[in-house]
Amino acid sequence: MVDPTSTATAIEFRGLSRHFGATRAVDNVSLAIEAGSVCGFVGPNGAGKTTAMRILSTLDLPTHGDALIDGMSVVLDADRVRPLVGFMPDSYGVYKNVRCHEYLDFFARAYGLVGRERERRVRQIMEFTGVAQIREKQMTALSKGMRQRLCLGRALIHDPKVLILDEPAAGLDPRARRELKDMVGELASQGKTLLISSHILAELAEMVTEICIIEQGRLRAHGRVDEIQRHVAPDQTIRVRLLDDPARLVTWLENRPAILEAQQESDHVRLRVPQGDDAENASLLREMIEQGFQVVEFTVQQKSLEDVFMHVTDGVVQ
Amino acid sequence: MTKAEAMAPQVGDEAREPRQSTLSHWFNPILVKEARQAASSPAFAGVLLTLIAALAGWTIFTVAMASPTGGWGRSLLLGYACILSFVMLVIVPWMAHQSMASELQGNTLELLMMSSISPGQVIRGKLHSVMAIAGTFFSAMAPCFAFGYLAGNVSLLQVLSFLATVLLASWFLSSGAIFLAALRRVSPLVVFFGLGLVQIAGGIAFGLPVWFLAQLESSTATWRWLHVEHPGVAISVVAMALAAISLFNAAGAASLTFPAANRSSPLRWRLLVLATTAMVFLVAMFEAFVFDDEPVVVLSVLFFIVWLGIGSLLVAERSQMSSRARRAFPASRLARIPIAWLIPGNATGYLFAISVVWAYSLVVAYLFRRPVLSQIYVIPLILFVSASYYTLFLGLTRFILVLLRRRTPRAGFGTSFCILAVLLVGGHFVGWACDFYSLYPFTQASFTMGGFLSWPRALEILLTTQTASLPMGGVPGSGPAFVPVLVGSLAALVVLLTLPAAAAQIFAPTTPVPHAVEVATLSRQPAKPTTDPFAD
Ligand SMILES: Nc1ncnc2c1ncn2[C@@H]1O[C@H](COP(=O)(O)OP(=O)(O)OP(=O)(O)O)[C@@H](O)[C@H]1O
Ligand SMILES: [Mg+2]
């Protein structure tokens, strides 16, 4: 478990840039991700997510700037960074004539694990990722979901502090996605720092503690999801359903200065209030009840991550 | 068991664990993986079965056709030699190439490079696993060779030396094949090494059985490479092969590493060892046999051509060391002086290349110091002029490349090789046009325009020694002393001009090792996009 008060930085970009000819795949990005957090990394196609993740995994070098893992530079200290990072790329190759447990065993050896420790680690990983049931299967014969599990297992084999997952949920069925989510939660609870890129925003939002939006190589937003939501949308919508006639509530609400708009929609009322904290919403609800309204439902509707994404990005594809 | 429990270390696991060979823990992981893959690969089983079938077929055929007067033992052995040569010199290197190429094409190498395995380990793992497979083939053939030895009237030394040579050649070719497969893109370097490799491969693949045939045919072996009387020659040949294997491995590992890493120093080390073994070979040959001048001239020309290629590679290096490379070198300037020639950079590379050439020239000149007339040492003079030309032209190539890079920073090895070629050919034409023969590098006085354009003549451009022999031929306008003095002093001038750049590379500042990140200075807010200080 990670000490919640600790502010150690696990991942840091310092003016990170990676240019491919005229394309600025990553363009002067600076950000820091604290140890123990789960950060969603989103952006349109070609935004530079994969490029940035590859640099973090020491598979590519920045054109300018640097990236640090646990305070060590991926440029200068690649050898010390590698044991700290587990990377699951969006596409990767498989070996012919290699069984699942042999694959994990191979990478355990590659990471320098020896003897009983290696065997134990391989078995733990197989149990954690659910590969144990298919341990004798050939790698080439695996389904997409199983292959993803195996690859996650490979990324975990050396017990890295930082996990970088590039579109881990792509191509998975709903059950597999849920299981992936559970695994991510489990890993986060062990204190690992995760950076996850995904286009499936609804599910990503359930996994992450913070989010980082990048477009055309530039950082558009970074912070806790609700902070960004608040920042992006100046107001919020509350849906209220009463047992009695909603029209009376609309009239009552219209006289209140804090309410921007109140509207009756069939059996409920939708009101727009300025983006505030939850205390104000609570006092509004208390006042309604004191006024004798029989409130059945009172829902603050946050902007979804998808709305935030659409708002922050311009939709320019590189 | 929940997942969290599964991840936590467990006690009592040991009891349930299957017993495994503890030896395998210490092997190169790649070797273990490849061996497992081969064990379950149909291709490997197929080759092994075909090999056994071929051996059995040949044995039955030869024994059945044997004449009662005997002598079939030799042809039996000869057939075995051909089969073994084919397997070891064609199939095994091809397997080596495939195992590396599939790693690159199958997109699996990156995952491997992220682990604690070094590129060198990857290359060596591939090579050793393929040699382990070769060992399987070898042991399948061992009983056959024992049978052939008993049946045929050959000496044990002949059989053993044949086997050793095939093994060494197979090892060499496999390392070359892995190197070629590891090159990520086709560059002039690929063409350069590829052509050379094909030549060597072809030579060895055909030469060995032919040689073995010659050994079997004549009861007194005329071919004395591995003769016991001259162990120095054999030892230096083996040393050269090992140095070349090591160079291939380092070059393969270098092509798997980022350009920002220091790829030059490991290569230079091995080049140095290879050049030294080549010189030792020459000395050993000189000690063992009486030589005419002609083989010496051919060997020198070969050496110079190879080093022209390596020289253009070295002067194509960047003049600035990357921060990664600088980190790897001692911070102390004093400590850098002893390793000055290994420090990456085009100027140190130039000095490195010409030093090797001059050392070689001195060794050869000393061995063949024979005056033609009472006062002229022909071979030393030829070597002096050749080495001076080499120094001059490679130095000019470096200067032109440095100037060119101000406009096109991407210019690399291919460009430097082209500049060198243009200089050589251009020098020839200018000399020819001005009727000034000292500018005729690498050519001969009897050239005519038509003759130059014909293909065999064009090849002779590279014959350094013929140029150098010009002054001795009494060419109008140049005396025997004039050309060496002119070319030698120009070469010395170019070397002098390079020295400041070399010093700058040797004493380049080191990259400081950063301490832990200063957390206080970090902001969780996105930084405002500032103007890029590095923008071109
Ligand atoms: N090796 C390369 N050579 C040239 N351009 C590249 C290379 N790799 C990436 N790019 C370019 O860099 C930009 C960013 O690509 P990247 O793969 O990082 O995007 P991404 O955010 O991962 O996109 P997606 O969501 O589609 O996976 C794209 O414009 C891409 O064309
Ligand atoms: Mg991507």
PDB file of C-alpha atoms in Angstrom, chain B residues 50-267:
ATOM      1  CA  THR B  50      16.704 -35.677 -43.811  1.00  0.00           C
ATOM      2  CA  LEU B  51      20.310 -35.553 -42.671  1.00  0.00           C
ATOM      3  CA  ILE B  52      20.143 -39.031 -41.169  1.00  0.00           C
ATOM      4  CA  ALA B  53      18.370 -40.345 -44.274  1.00  0.00           C
ATOM      5  CA  ALA B  54      21.031 -38.812 -46.540  1.00  0.00           C
ATOM      6  CA  LEU B  55      23.837 -40.315 -44.457  1.00  0.00           C
ATOM      7  CA  ALA B  56      22.224 -43.741 -44.433  1.00  0.00           C
ATOM      8  CA  GLY B  57      21.513 -43.533 -48.160  1.00  0.00           C
ATOM      9  CA  TRP B  58      25.064 -42.571 -49.026  1.00  0.00           C
ATOM     10  CA  THR B  59      26.526 -45.286 -46.777  1.00  0.00           C
ATOM     11  CA  ILE B  60      24.361 -48.018 -48.286  1.00  0.00           C
ATOM     12  CA  PHE B  61      24.990 -46.780 -51.813  1.00  0.00           C
ATOM     13  CA  THR B  62      28.765 -46.641 -51.401  1.00  0.00           C
ATOM     14  CA  VAL B  63      29.088 -49.953 -49.630  1.00  0.00           C
ATOM     15  CA  ALA B  64      26.834 -51.654 -52.205  1.00  0.00           C
ATOM     16  CA  MET B  65      28.773 -50.223 -55.149  1.00  0.00           C
ATOM     17  CA  ALA B  66      32.151 -50.900 -53.543  1.00  0.00           C
ATOM     18  CA  SER B  67      34.696 -52.645 -55.720  1.00  0.00           C
ATOM     19  CA  PRO B  68      36.429 -55.581 -54.067  1.00  0.00           C
ATOM     20  CA  THR B  69      39.814 -53.906 -54.591  1.00  0.00           C
ATOM     21  CA  GLY B  70      38.892 -51.409 -51.894  1.00  0.00           C
ATOM     22  CA  GLY B  71      39.260 -47.628 -51.898  1.00  0.00           C
ATOM     23  CA  TRP B  72      35.558 -47.057 -51.156  1.00  0.00           C
ATOM     24  CA  GLY B  73      36.402 -45.766 -47.694  1.00  0.00           C
ATOM     25  CA  ARG B  74      37.687 -42.540 -49.177  1.00  0.00           C
ATOM     26  CA  SER B  75      34.663 -41.868 -51.342  1.00  0.00           C
ATOM     27  CA  LEU B  76      32.447 -42.690 -48.375  1.00  0.00           C
ATOM     28  CA  LEU B  77      34.257 -40.086 -46.334  1.00  0.00           C
ATOM     29  CA  LEU B  78      34.143 -37.603 -49.168  1.00  0.00           C
ATOM     30  CA  GLY B  79      30.372 -37.939 -49.398  1.00  0.00           C
ATOM     31  CA  TYR B  80      30.045 -37.418 -45.668  1.00  0.00           C
ATOM     32  CA  ALA B  81      32.220 -34.329 -45.977  1.00  0.00           C
ATOM     33  CA  CYS B  82      29.966 -32.897 -48.679  1.00  0.00           C
ATOM     34  CA  ILE B  83      26.803 -33.571 -46.670  1.00  0.00           C
ATOM     35  CA  LEU B  84      28.306 -32.083 -43.516  1.00  0.00           C
ATOM     36  CA  SER B  85      29.599 -29.033 -45.402  1.00  0.00           C
ATOM     37  CA  PHE B  86      26.181 -28.417 -46.876  1.00  0.00           C
ATOM     38  CA  VAL B  87      24.432 -28.707 -43.526  1.00  0.00           C
ATOM     39  CA  MET B  88      26.971 -26.689 -41.588  1.00  0.00           C
ATOM     40  CA  LEU B  89      27.747 -24.017 -44.162  1.00  0.00           C
ATOM     41  CA  VAL B  90      24.362 -23.508 -45.760  1.00  0.00           C
ATOM     42  CA  ILE B  91      21.551 -24.791 -43.520  1.00  0.00           C
ATOM     43  CA  VAL B  92      22.952 -23.681 -40.151  1.00  0.00           C
ATOM     44  CA  PRO B  93      23.769 -20.079 -41.212  1.00  0.00           C
ATOM     45  CA  TRP B  94      20.361 -19.908 -42.863  1.00  0.00           C
ATOM     46  CA  MET B  95      18.727 -21.018 -39.598  1.00  0.00           C
ATOM     47  CA  ALA B  96      20.737 -18.383 -37.754  1.00  0.00           C
ATOM     48  CA  HIS B  97      19.541 -15.727 -40.163  1.00  0.00           C
ATOM     49  CA  GLN B  98      15.928 -16.867 -39.841  1.00  0.00           C
ATOM     50  CA  SER B  99      15.933 -16.883 -36.054  1.00  0.00           C
ATOM     51  CA  MET B 100      17.110 -13.263 -35.920  1.00  0.00           C
ATOM     52  CA  ALA B 101      15.023 -12.072 -38.863  1.00  0.00           C
ATOM     53  CA  SER B 102      11.836 -13.600 -37.456  1.00  0.00           C
ATOM     54  CA  GLU B 103      12.427 -11.765 -34.193  1.00  0.00           C
ATOM     55  CA  LEU B 104      12.578  -8.460 -36.063  1.00  0.00           C
ATOM     56  CA  GLN B 105       9.760  -9.159 -38.513  1.00  0.00           C
ATOM     57  CA  GLY B 106       7.513 -10.728 -35.894  1.00  0.00           C
ATOM     58  CA  ASN B 107       7.681  -7.573 -33.782  1.00  0.00           C
ATOM     59  CA  THR B 108       8.878  -9.528 -30.754  1.00  0.00           C
ATOM     60  CA  LEU B 109      12.287  -7.966 -30.358  1.00  0.00           C
ATOM     61  CA  GLU B 110      11.036  -4.779 -28.717  1.00  0.00           C
ATOM     62  CA  LEU B 111       9.520  -6.602 -25.783  1.00  0.00           C
ATOM     63  CA  LEU B 112      12.839  -8.321 -25.326  1.00  0.00           C
ATOM     64  CA  MET B 113      14.839  -5.118 -25.521  1.00  0.00           C
ATOM     65  CA  MET B 114      12.743  -3.698 -22.684  1.00  0.00           C
ATOM     66  CA  SER B 115      13.937  -6.423 -20.365  1.00  0.00           C
ATOM     67  CA  SER B 116      17.290  -6.630 -18.644  1.00  0.00           C
ATOM     68  CA  ILE B 117      18.761  -8.505 -21.611  1.00  0.00           C
ATOM     69  CA  SER B 118      21.412  -6.575 -23.490  1.00  0.00           C
ATOM     70  CA  PRO B 119      21.495  -6.508 -27.296  1.00  0.00           C
ATOM     71  CA  GLY B 120      24.788  -8.384 -27.121  1.00  0.00           C
ATOM     72  CA  GLN B 121      23.098 -11.143 -25.128  1.00  0.00           C
ATOM     73  CA  VAL B 122      20.353 -11.384 -27.723  1.00  0.00           C
ATOM     74  CA  ILE B 123      22.884 -11.799 -30.524  1.00  0.00           C
ATOM     75  CA  ARG B 124      25.016 -14.281 -28.587  1.00  0.00           C
ATOM     76  CA  GLY B 125      21.952 -16.212 -27.464  1.00  0.00           C
ATOM     77  CA  LYS B 126      20.822 -16.601 -31.054  1.00  0.00           C
ATOM     78  CA  LEU B 127      24.302 -17.605 -32.182  1.00  0.00           C
ATOM     79  CA  HIS B 128      24.873 -20.094 -29.408  1.00  0.00           C
ATOM     80  CA  SER B 129      21.466 -21.688 -29.832  1.00  0.00           C
ATOM     81  CA  VAL B 130      22.107 -22.163 -33.510  1.00  0.00           C
ATOM     82  CA  MET B 131      25.512 -23.624 -32.705  1.00  0.00           C
ATOM     83  CA  ALA B 132      23.844 -25.979 -30.264  1.00  0.00           C
ATOM     84  CA  ILE B 133      21.613 -27.112 -33.117  1.00  0.00           C
ATOM     85  CA  ALA B 134      24.710 -27.474 -35.279  1.00  0.00           C
ATOM     86  CA  GLY B 135      26.148 -29.595 -32.478  1.00  0.00           C
ATOM     87  CA  THR B 136      23.135 -31.905 -32.767  1.00  0.00           C
ATOM     88  CA  PHE B 137      23.771 -32.314 -36.490  1.00  0.00           C
ATOM     89  CA  PHE B 138      27.432 -32.811 -35.767  1.00  0.00           C
ATOM     90  CA  SER B 139      26.838 -35.554 -33.251  1.00  0.00           C
ATOM     91  CA  ALA B 140      24.428 -37.246 -35.658  1.00  0.00           C
ATOM     92  CA  MET B 141      27.333 -37.421 -38.106  1.00  0.00           C
ATOM     93  CA  ALA B 142      30.033 -38.430 -35.660  1.00  0.00           C
ATOM     94  CA  PRO B 143      29.487 -42.215 -35.994  1.00  0.00           C
ATOM     95  CA  CYS B 144      29.601 -41.872 -39.779  1.00  0.00           C
ATOM     96  CA  PHE B 145      32.936 -40.088 -39.671  1.00  0.00           C
ATOM     97  CA  ALA B 146      34.273 -42.688 -37.266  1.00  0.00           C
ATOM     98  CA  PHE B 147      33.163 -45.418 -39.662  1.00  0.00           C
ATOM     99  CA  GLY B 148      34.621 -43.562 -42.640  1.00  0.00           C
ATOM    100  CA  TYR B 149      37.894 -43.040 -40.806  1.00  0.00           C
ATOM    101  CA  LEU B 150      38.157 -46.759 -40.047  1.00  0.00           C
ATOM    102  CA  ALA B 151      37.237 -47.774 -43.597  1.00  0.00           C
ATOM    103  CA  GLY B 152      39.242 -45.145 -45.459  1.00  0.00           C
ATOM    104  CA  ASN B 153      42.958 -44.813 -45.406  1.00  0.00           C
ATOM    105  CA  VAL B 154      43.212 -41.289 -44.054  1.00  0.00           C
ATOM    106  CA  SER B 155      45.010 -39.822 -41.084  1.00  0.00           C
ATOM    107  CA  LEU B 156      43.064 -38.891 -37.986  1.00  0.00           C
ATOM    108  CA  LEU B 157      44.562 -35.429 -38.167  1.00  0.00           C
ATOM    109  CA  GLN B 158      43.022 -34.884 -41.587  1.00  0.00           C
ATOM    110  CA  VAL B 159      39.558 -35.857 -40.389  1.00  0.00           C
ATOM    111  CA  LEU B 160      39.782 -33.835 -37.202  1.00  0.00           C
ATOM    112  CA  SER B 161      41.161 -30.764 -38.898  1.00  0.00           C
ATOM    113  CA  PHE B 162      38.392 -30.969 -41.467  1.00  0.00           C
ATOM    114  CA  LEU B 163      35.749 -31.182 -38.753  1.00  0.00           C
ATOM    115  CA  ALA B 164      37.313 -28.303 -36.822  1.00  0.00           C
ATOM    116  CA  THR B 165      37.469 -26.144 -39.935  1.00  0.00           C
ATOM    117  CA  VAL B 166      33.844 -26.818 -40.833  1.00  0.00           C
ATOM    118  CA  LEU B 167      32.759 -26.020 -37.292  1.00  0.00           C
ATOM    119  CA  LEU B 168      34.705 -22.766 -37.236  1.00  0.00           C
ATOM    120  CA  ALA B 169      33.468 -21.785 -40.686  1.00  0.00           C
ATOM    121  CA  SER B 170      29.898 -22.539 -39.698  1.00  0.00           C
ATOM    122  CA  TRP B 171      30.247 -20.454 -36.562  1.00  0.00           C
ATOM    123  CA  PHE B 172      31.711 -17.590 -38.570  1.00  0.00           C
ATOM    124  CA  LEU B 173      29.022 -17.717 -41.258  1.00  0.00           C
ATOM    125  CA  SER B 174      26.240 -17.943 -38.690  1.00  0.00           C
ATOM    126  CA  SER B 175      27.494 -14.878 -36.845  1.00  0.00           C
ATOM    127  CA  GLY B 176      27.673 -13.049 -40.181  1.00  0.00           C
ATOM    128  CA  ALA B 177      24.147 -14.172 -41.027  1.00  0.00           C
ATOM    129  CA  ILE B 178      22.819 -12.966 -37.675  1.00  0.00           C
ATOM    130  CA  PHE B 179      24.560  -9.638 -38.156  1.00  0.00           C
ATOM    131  CA  LEU B 180      22.961  -9.181 -41.573  1.00  0.00           C
ATOM    132  CA  ALA B 181      19.550 -10.125 -40.215  1.00  0.00           C
ATOM    133  CA  ALA B 182      19.937  -7.662 -37.345  1.00  0.00           C
ATOM    134  CA  LEU B 183      20.449  -4.717 -39.676  1.00  0.00           C
ATOM    135  CA  ARG B 184      17.158  -2.937 -39.586  1.00  0.00           C
ATOM    136  CA  ARG B 185      17.243  -1.244 -42.928  1.00  0.00           C
ATOM    137  CA  VAL B 186      19.137  -1.778 -46.095  1.00  0.00           C
ATOM    138  CA  SER B 187      21.958   0.705 -46.185  1.00  0.00           C
ATOM    139  CA  PRO B 188      25.212   0.843 -48.126  1.00  0.00           C
ATOM    140  CA  LEU B 189      26.706  -0.912 -45.133  1.00  0.00           C
ATOM    141  CA  VAL B 190      24.467  -3.906 -45.772  1.00  0.00           C
ATOM    142  CA  VAL B 191      25.509  -4.043 -49.385  1.00  0.00           C
ATOM    143  CA  PHE B 192      29.155  -3.669 -48.461  1.00  0.00           C
ATOM    144  CA  PHE B 193      29.220  -6.386 -45.833  1.00  0.00           C
ATOM    145  CA  GLY B 194      26.666  -8.501 -47.659  1.00  0.00           C
ATOM    146  CA  LEU B 195      28.753  -8.739 -50.798  1.00  0.00           C
ATOM    147  CA  GLY B 196      31.878  -9.539 -48.859  1.00  0.00           C
ATOM    148  CA  LEU B 197      30.041 -12.131 -46.858  1.00  0.00           C
ATOM    149  CA  VAL B 198      28.589 -13.809 -49.915  1.00  0.00           C
ATOM    150  CA  GLN B 199      32.071 -14.023 -51.385  1.00  0.00           C
ATOM    151  CA  ILE B 200      33.567 -15.463 -48.237  1.00  0.00           C
ATOM    152  CA  ALA B 201      30.628 -17.798 -47.728  1.00  0.00           C
ATOM    153  CA  GLY B 202      30.841 -19.038 -51.274  1.00  0.00           C
ATOM    154  CA  GLY B 203      34.581 -19.464 -51.001  1.00  0.00           C
ATOM    155  CA  ILE B 204      34.424 -21.448 -47.808  1.00  0.00           C
ATOM    156  CA  ALA B 205      31.426 -23.521 -48.817  1.00  0.00           C
ATOM    157  CA  PHE B 206      33.094 -24.645 -52.016  1.00  0.00           C
ATOM    158  CA  GLY B 207      36.655 -24.485 -50.865  1.00  0.00           C
ATOM    159  CA  LEU B 208      36.361 -26.872 -47.952  1.00  0.00           C
ATOM    160  CA  PRO B 209      35.090 -29.987 -49.713  1.00  0.00           C
ATOM    161  CA  VAL B 210      37.517 -29.297 -52.556  1.00  0.00           C
ATOM    162  CA  TRP B 211      40.327 -28.996 -50.095  1.00  0.00           C
ATOM    163  CA  PHE B 212      39.265 -32.157 -48.353  1.00  0.00           C
ATOM    164  CA  LEU B 213      39.134 -33.875 -51.723  1.00  0.00           C
ATOM    165  CA  ALA B 214      42.681 -32.736 -52.447  1.00  0.00           C
ATOM    166  CA  GLN B 215      43.802 -34.047 -49.084  1.00  0.00           C
ATOM    167  CA  LEU B 216      42.251 -37.422 -49.766  1.00  0.00           C
ATOM    168  CA  GLU B 217      43.500 -37.741 -53.313  1.00  0.00           C
ATOM    169  CA  SER B 218      47.143 -37.107 -52.549  1.00  0.00           C
ATOM    170  CA  SER B 219      48.728 -39.261 -49.943  1.00  0.00           C
ATOM    171  CA  THR B 220      51.176 -36.462 -49.180  1.00  0.00           C
ATOM    172  CA  ALA B 221      49.083 -33.424 -48.368  1.00  0.00           C
ATOM    173  CA  THR B 222      50.263 -30.532 -50.475  1.00  0.00           C
ATOM    174  CA  TRP B 223      48.034 -28.055 -48.800  1.00  0.00           C
ATOM    175  CA  ARG B 224      49.661 -27.002 -45.592  1.00  0.00           C
ATOM    176  CA  TRP B 225      47.370 -24.496 -43.894  1.00  0.00           C
ATOM    177  CA  LEU B 226      46.865 -26.567 -40.859  1.00  0.00           C
ATOM    178  CA  HIS B 227      50.069 -28.465 -41.069  1.00  0.00           C
ATOM    179  CA  VAL B 228      51.647 -29.277 -37.750  1.00  0.00           C
ATOM    180  CA  GLU B 229      54.954 -27.849 -38.842  1.00  0.00           C
ATOM    181  CA  HIS B 230      53.481 -24.353 -38.918  1.00  0.00           C
ATOM    182  CA  PRO B 231      51.096 -24.052 -36.003  1.00  0.00           C
ATOM    183  CA  GLY B 232      51.450 -20.255 -36.059  1.00  0.00           C
ATOM    184  CA  VAL B 233      49.528 -20.009 -39.310  1.00  0.00           C
ATOM    185  CA  ALA B 234      46.694 -22.202 -38.130  1.00  0.00           C
ATOM    186  CA  ILE B 235      46.515 -20.427 -34.800  1.00  0.00           C
ATOM    187  CA  SER B 236      46.411 -17.003 -36.401  1.00  0.00           C
ATOM    188  CA  VAL B 237      43.721 -18.132 -38.848  1.00  0.00           C
ATOM    189  CA  VAL B 238      41.608 -19.360 -35.941  1.00  0.00           C
ATOM    190  CA  ALA B 239      42.302 -16.117 -34.071  1.00  0.00           C
ATOM    191  CA  MET B 240      41.233 -14.105 -37.102  1.00  0.00           C
ATOM    192  CA  ALA B 241      38.023 -16.082 -37.419  1.00  0.00           C
ATOM    193  CA  LEU B 242      37.246 -15.610 -33.725  1.00  0.00           C
ATOM    194  CA  ALA B 243      37.968 -11.889 -33.952  1.00  0.00           C
ATOM    195  CA  ALA B 244      35.684 -11.642 -36.977  1.00  0.00           C
ATOM    196  CA  ILE B 245      32.920 -13.520 -35.140  1.00  0.00           C
ATOM    197  CA  SER B 246      33.273 -11.164 -32.211  1.00  0.00           C
ATOM    198  CA  LEU B 247      33.156  -8.179 -34.580  1.00  0.00           C
ATOM    199  CA  PHE B 248      30.004  -9.499 -36.236  1.00  0.00           C
ATOM    200  CA  ASN B 249      28.387  -9.984 -32.844  1.00  0.00           C
ATOM    201  CA  ALA B 250      29.257  -6.458 -31.753  1.00  0.00           C
ATOM    202  CA  ALA B 251      28.045  -5.036 -35.058  1.00  0.00           C
ATOM    203  CA  GLY B 252      24.787  -6.967 -34.774  1.00  0.00           C
ATOM    204  CA  ALA B 253      24.309  -5.754 -31.210  1.00  0.00           C
ATOM    205  CA  ALA B 254      25.087  -2.204 -32.346  1.00  0.00           C
ATOM    206  CA  SER B 255      22.366  -2.320 -34.953  1.00  0.00           C
ATOM    207  CA  LEU B 256      19.841  -3.270 -32.261  1.00  0.00           C
ATOM    208  CA  THR B 257      20.854  -0.302 -30.109  1.00  0.00           C
ATOM    209  CA  PHE B 258      19.828   3.324 -30.489  1.00  0.00           C
ATOM    210  CA  PRO B 259      22.259   5.563 -32.357  1.00  0.00           C
ATOM    211  CA  ALA B 260      22.432   7.628 -29.175  1.00  0.00           C
ATOM    212  CA  ALA B 261      24.199   4.815 -27.356  1.00  0.00           C
ATOM    213  CA  ASN B 262      27.926   4.445 -27.765  1.00  0.00           C
ATOM    214  CA  ARG B 263      28.123   1.881 -30.526  1.00  0.00           C
ATOM    215  CA  SER B 264      31.524   2.906 -31.776  1.00  0.00           C
ATOM    216  CA  SER B 265      33.881   1.876 -28.982  1.00  0.00           C
ATOM    217  CA  PRO B 266      32.938  -1.835 -28.882  1.00  0.00           C
ATOM    218  CA  LEU B 267      33.324  -1.997 -32.645  1.00  0.00           C
TER     219      LEU B 267
END
